[in-house]
Amino acid sequence: MKSFSIALIPGDGIGRDVTAAAWTVLETAAKHCGFGLTGTELPWSCRFFKETGRMMPEDGIETLRGFDAILLGAVGWPAEVPDSVSLHGLLLPIRKAFVQYANIRPHRLLPGVTGPLRAESFDILCIRENTEGEYSGAGGRVHLGTLDEVAVETSIFTRAGVERILRFGFEQARTRRGKLASVTKSNAQKYSMVFWDEITRKLAAEYSDVEVTSYHVDALAARMIMAPESLDVIVASNLFGDILTDIGAAIQGGLGYAASANINPDRSAPSMFEPVHGSAPDIAHLGIANPIAAIWSGAMMLDHLGEKDAAGRVMKAIEATTARGLGTIAGKDSTNTITAAVIAALN
Ligand code: IPM
Ligand code: MN
């Protein structure tokens, strides 16, 4: 029997509840579809930091490299550990070390979920660059604490990095409705985004079957709200994609539904799957976190592992659950109730 080894990093806050929920759903799907899933839980989190002074052990990346995929809940407990420490100690280094350069985030309404827009139907796939750009981590501060203090944070756009993410976007558009929105801001950023636009145009010549439009990020933000149905695949830099995918999450009903996959398309290292939402310390331990985003992320993991049938079944089970009105109103149904309903729909 084929079997996959999965690293489970529940992390902090509601990350623990939603990872446990997603895992039971995935185990059930695996059983039905005749493949094995072995989960190894790693306690890496802000609590781990308080105990050891590190978000993950020194050889954490090497440990993770041995798995087929990583399922992550959420990282962050700002009251105890600054976000700049926790995220740069766990989530962000994994994305970079494993060259998970494509962060894929689907935005569409699940049946029974009412978004805040009048829009009835849209189906957007956002592809966010995930390893460089504005979140490269290059910079520094000098003259600390003085009136002359300076903070510099440099965006890094490499030809290889921009070309591979744009190419990934073109390829995705090809498998969908053939439309690509390339997100720019070249009217204000005359180096990085002019570069981005040039590479978009170069690839457009290669993908003549894809209809590509460059949108400034501010205009695209408005379009996602005013005319989301006009969009198919969106490809954006790290910062722009980060912001636009929170808009995507909002229009699909909230962060409880926003799934994501951090993909290494070359498969030279494991990919990582996680809901877009954070650890939500304010509602952690109330047992009301919506597990749907995490379960959907789990379905994306099965798809990446080649288990298309299981992935499709999990998506159908999620849809059957929300269609019944379960998990469609924030805080109404418990994490356990929603998870049990998804499992029942799988059976
Ligand atoms: C996300 C999150 C992270 C990001 C934060 C927590 C660093 O907002 O996955 O969208 O910006 O990448
Ligand atoms: Mn974000």
XYZ file of C-alpha atoms and ligand atoms in Angstrom:
360
model
C 0.000 0.000 0.000
C 1.270 3.452 -0.872
C 1.924 5.552 2.207
C 2.938 9.131 2.904
C 4.758 10.524 5.934
C 3.448 13.904 7.020
C 5.022 16.350 9.480
C 2.297 17.921 11.613
C 3.117 21.328 13.083
C -0.055 22.463 14.892
C 1.810 25.519 16.225
C -0.095 27.987 18.387
C -3.630 28.882 19.415
C -6.380 27.611 17.135
C -3.688 26.070 14.939
C -3.808 23.105 17.318
C -7.574 22.565 16.994
C -7.782 22.969 13.241
C -4.755 20.751 12.529
C -6.225 17.965 14.666
C -9.532 18.380 12.819
C -7.931 18.330 9.381
C -5.841 15.306 10.278
C -8.832 13.145 11.293
C -10.555 14.052 8.022
C -7.438 13.206 5.992
C -6.974 9.883 7.794
C -10.568 8.961 7.009
C -10.144 9.895 3.346
C -6.936 7.845 3.142
C -8.688 4.812 4.593
C -11.485 5.104 2.019
C -9.086 5.520 -0.881
C -6.630 2.803 0.116
C -3.426 4.643 0.925
C -1.587 5.228 4.174
C -0.855 8.468 6.020
C 1.536 8.593 8.955
C 1.586 11.778 10.967
C 4.518 12.854 13.128
C 3.606 15.702 15.425
C 6.299 18.310 16.050
C 5.646 20.634 18.999
C 7.371 23.645 17.414
C 5.545 26.772 18.530
C 5.779 29.816 20.779
C 5.458 27.526 23.797
C 8.456 25.572 22.474
C 10.294 28.898 22.164
C 9.564 29.775 25.787
C 11.023 26.423 26.842
C 14.021 26.193 24.520
C 14.735 29.697 23.194
C 14.075 28.521 19.620
C 10.935 28.140 17.505
C 12.320 24.879 16.120
C 15.464 22.885 16.897
C 18.680 23.805 15.134
C 18.292 20.820 12.799
C 14.559 21.474 12.293
C 14.830 22.042 8.557
C 16.831 18.830 8.119
C 14.226 16.921 10.146
C 11.418 18.242 7.945
C 13.260 17.417 4.738
C 12.599 13.726 5.315
C 8.792 14.075 5.107
C 6.549 13.916 2.050
C 4.666 17.059 3.121
C 4.064 19.390 6.056
C 0.665 20.282 7.512
C 0.843 23.432 9.602
C -1.792 25.082 11.811
C -0.772 28.608 12.779
C 2.267 30.319 14.241
C 2.216 33.240 16.670
C 1.438 34.248 20.238
C 2.244 37.949 20.219
C 1.566 38.449 23.935
C 4.428 36.052 24.708
C 6.753 36.144 21.672
C 6.997 39.012 19.171
C 5.636 38.018 15.748
C 8.877 39.170 14.147
C 10.641 36.457 16.177
C 8.113 33.621 15.909
C 7.429 33.922 12.168
C 11.106 34.364 11.266
C 11.918 31.333 13.427
C 9.488 28.852 11.903
C 7.052 29.602 9.058
C 9.160 31.922 6.898
C 12.409 29.882 7.033
C 10.501 26.740 5.976
C 9.017 28.510 2.939
C 12.472 29.750 1.930
C 14.601 26.704 2.779
C 12.297 24.358 0.857
C 11.963 26.762 -2.091
C 8.188 26.765 -1.697
C 8.064 29.630 -4.112
C 4.422 29.320 -5.127
C 1.843 30.113 -2.477
C -1.496 29.032 -3.922
C -4.708 30.393 -2.428
C -8.148 29.591 -3.879
C -10.942 32.109 -3.342
C -14.475 31.014 -4.083
C -17.732 30.748 -2.165
C -18.554 27.365 -0.683
C -22.218 26.384 -1.003
C -24.259 27.870 1.839
C -21.664 30.536 2.639
C -22.757 34.118 2.073
C -19.914 36.499 1.362
C -20.134 40.197 2.152
C -20.451 41.085 -1.556
C -23.512 41.015 -3.742
C -21.480 38.790 -6.056
C -22.925 35.314 -6.323
C -20.145 33.523 -8.048
C -16.454 34.001 -8.550
C -13.589 31.571 -8.713
C -10.158 33.097 -8.230
C -6.824 31.351 -7.801
C -4.231 33.610 -6.282
C -0.569 32.715 -6.815
C 1.691 34.585 -4.428
C 5.479 34.656 -4.699
C 6.664 33.168 -1.434
C 10.445 33.348 -1.072
C 11.742 36.803 -2.034
C 10.414 40.243 -3.011
C 9.362 42.525 -0.192
C 9.698 39.760 2.441
C 13.287 38.811 1.605
C 14.411 39.788 5.066
C 17.252 41.967 3.759
C 17.789 45.123 5.749
C 18.876 46.531 9.042
C 18.671 49.295 11.603
C 21.381 51.723 12.638
C 21.678 54.369 15.359
C 19.238 52.357 17.437
C 17.072 54.345 19.825
C 18.452 57.729 18.759
C 16.700 60.498 16.843
C 18.951 59.599 13.893
C 17.731 56.012 13.803
C 17.302 54.527 10.325
C 15.468 51.349 9.294
C 16.023 49.911 5.826
C 14.147 46.950 4.368
C 15.125 46.058 0.829
C 12.924 44.208 -1.630
C 14.807 41.652 -3.669
C 13.501 40.623 -7.083
C 15.657 38.178 -9.009
C 15.141 37.272 -12.657
C 14.979 33.598 -11.712
C 12.506 34.257 -8.887
C 10.184 36.491 -10.895
C 10.274 34.349 -13.987
C 9.455 31.115 -12.183
C 6.453 32.526 -10.313
C 5.053 34.215 -13.419
C 5.551 31.024 -15.400
C 3.714 29.118 -12.682
C 0.854 31.619 -12.986
C 0.687 31.215 -16.767
C 0.639 27.420 -16.387
C -2.209 27.596 -13.860
C -4.200 29.920 -16.116
C -3.811 27.382 -18.904
C -5.492 24.675 -16.800
C -8.380 27.010 -15.868
C -10.195 29.740 -17.823
C -7.063 31.020 -19.556
C -6.956 34.434 -17.898
C -4.028 35.796 -15.920
C -3.909 39.022 -13.900
C -0.297 40.041 -13.270
C -0.109 42.384 -10.283
C 2.203 45.355 -10.602
C 2.826 48.860 -9.314
C 5.228 50.002 -11.993
C 3.779 53.510 -11.990
C 5.404 54.058 -8.589
C 8.063 51.350 -8.239
C 10.269 52.007 -11.210
C 12.821 49.218 -10.734
C 11.258 46.096 -9.293
C 7.825 46.378 -10.846
C 9.057 47.574 -14.235
C 11.234 44.434 -14.160
C 8.158 42.351 -13.203
C 6.180 43.830 -16.122
C 9.006 43.176 -18.604
C 9.140 39.513 -17.616
C 5.331 39.295 -17.769
C 5.471 40.570 -21.366
C 8.304 38.220 -22.290
C 6.350 35.188 -21.055
C 3.106 36.429 -22.614
C 4.744 35.881 -25.996
C 5.363 32.249 -25.057
C 1.841 31.698 -23.713
C -0.187 33.208 -26.523
C -3.204 31.078 -25.474
C -3.359 32.914 -22.111
C -5.005 36.322 -21.938
C -2.758 38.319 -19.595
C -3.562 41.739 -18.150
C -1.279 43.768 -15.904
C -3.164 45.540 -13.102
C -1.746 47.961 -10.579
C -2.212 46.449 -7.148
C -4.488 49.236 -5.915
C -6.797 48.872 -8.902
C -6.803 45.096 -8.569
C -7.750 45.364 -4.879
C -10.802 47.372 -5.943
C -11.587 44.935 -8.766
C -11.580 41.978 -6.377
C -14.423 43.675 -4.544
C -16.307 45.327 -7.409
C -15.984 42.613 -10.077
C -14.440 39.426 -8.648
C -16.162 37.339 -11.338
C -13.941 39.031 -13.952
C -10.826 37.408 -12.458
C -9.363 33.932 -12.939
C -5.699 33.476 -11.929
C -3.880 36.293 -10.129
C -0.083 36.278 -9.839
C 1.560 38.667 -7.398
C 4.711 39.423 -5.444
C 5.037 38.387 -1.802
C 3.635 41.553 -0.180
C 0.993 42.250 -2.801
C -0.130 38.625 -2.711
C -0.241 38.664 1.071
C -2.608 41.638 1.107
C -4.732 40.568 -1.856
C -5.290 37.103 -0.395
C -6.757 38.618 2.755
C -9.207 40.440 0.462
C -9.817 37.106 -1.251
C -10.474 35.502 2.129
C -12.853 38.310 3.078
C -14.957 38.054 -0.069
C -15.213 34.277 0.293
C -16.810 34.735 3.704
C -13.810 35.133 5.982
C -10.509 33.621 7.003
C -12.278 30.482 8.201
C -12.546 29.404 4.545
C -9.191 30.529 3.123
C -6.864 27.617 2.366
C -3.299 27.705 1.151
C -0.507 25.586 -0.231
C 3.169 26.553 -0.146
C 4.393 24.578 -3.119
C 7.853 23.556 -4.233
C 6.928 22.896 -7.869
C 10.226 21.132 -8.603
C 9.545 18.690 -5.741
C 13.136 18.998 -4.557
C 11.837 19.421 -0.975
C 8.518 18.974 0.849
C 5.664 21.419 0.309
C 3.651 22.866 3.201
C -0.100 23.251 3.596
C -1.742 25.681 6.023
C -4.871 27.763 6.451
C -4.349 31.473 5.739
C -5.655 32.433 9.183
C -3.435 32.959 12.197
C -3.483 31.533 15.718
C -6.383 33.763 16.904
C -5.339 33.878 20.579
C -8.629 35.609 21.428
C -10.720 32.553 20.553
C -8.157 29.810 21.166
C -9.491 27.130 23.556
C -13.125 28.145 22.985
C -13.415 25.238 20.566
C -15.151 27.364 17.934
C -12.401 27.779 15.335
C -13.681 26.956 11.862
C -11.614 23.961 10.669
C -12.730 24.298 7.038
C -9.717 26.325 5.872
C -7.381 23.739 7.407
C -9.339 20.799 5.973
C -9.367 22.431 2.527
C -5.581 22.944 2.851
C -5.363 19.239 3.652
C -7.263 18.470 0.445
C -4.687 20.549 -1.436
C -1.999 18.410 0.201
C -3.636 15.180 -0.996
C -3.882 16.646 -4.481
C -0.181 17.575 -4.426
C 0.698 14.044 -3.272
C -1.110 12.700 -6.323
C -4.172 11.427 -4.431
C -6.640 13.303 -6.649
C -9.604 11.081 -5.855
C -9.176 11.548 -2.095
C -8.656 15.289 -2.532
C -11.859 15.542 -4.562
C -13.786 13.529 -1.979
C -12.633 15.797 0.856
C -13.693 18.877 -1.126
C -17.114 17.318 -1.801
C -17.485 16.511 1.905
C -16.634 20.114 2.849
C -19.190 21.361 0.322
C -21.862 18.974 1.555
C -21.245 20.230 5.097
C -21.501 23.944 4.331
C -24.477 23.299 2.040
C -26.283 22.002 5.149
C -25.512 25.298 6.878
C -22.805 23.869 9.131
C -19.753 26.062 9.629
C -21.303 28.915 7.691
C -21.790 31.400 10.547
C -18.788 32.419 12.661
C -18.896 30.923 16.130
C -22.224 29.076 15.703
C -20.928 25.517 15.344
C -18.044 24.052 17.297
C -14.859 22.827 15.631
C -15.834 19.282 16.587
C -19.368 19.536 15.174
C -18.090 20.782 11.819
C -15.342 18.146 11.684
C -17.759 15.341 12.528
C -20.091 16.536 9.764
C -17.275 16.520 7.192
C -16.294 12.996 8.257
C -19.913 11.844 8.074
C -20.165 13.282 4.551
C -17.031 11.336 3.573
C -18.499 8.053 4.764
C 0.214 34.693 5.535
C 0.612 35.360 6.808
C 2.120 35.389 6.915
C 2.669 36.028 5.669
C 2.661 36.113 8.155
C 2.126 35.496 9.405
C 4.149 36.215 8.163
O 0.065 36.639 6.896
O 0.549 33.513 5.348
O -0.435 35.327 4.699
O 2.561 37.230 5.501
O 3.207 35.315 4.826
Mn -1.212 37.123 5.249
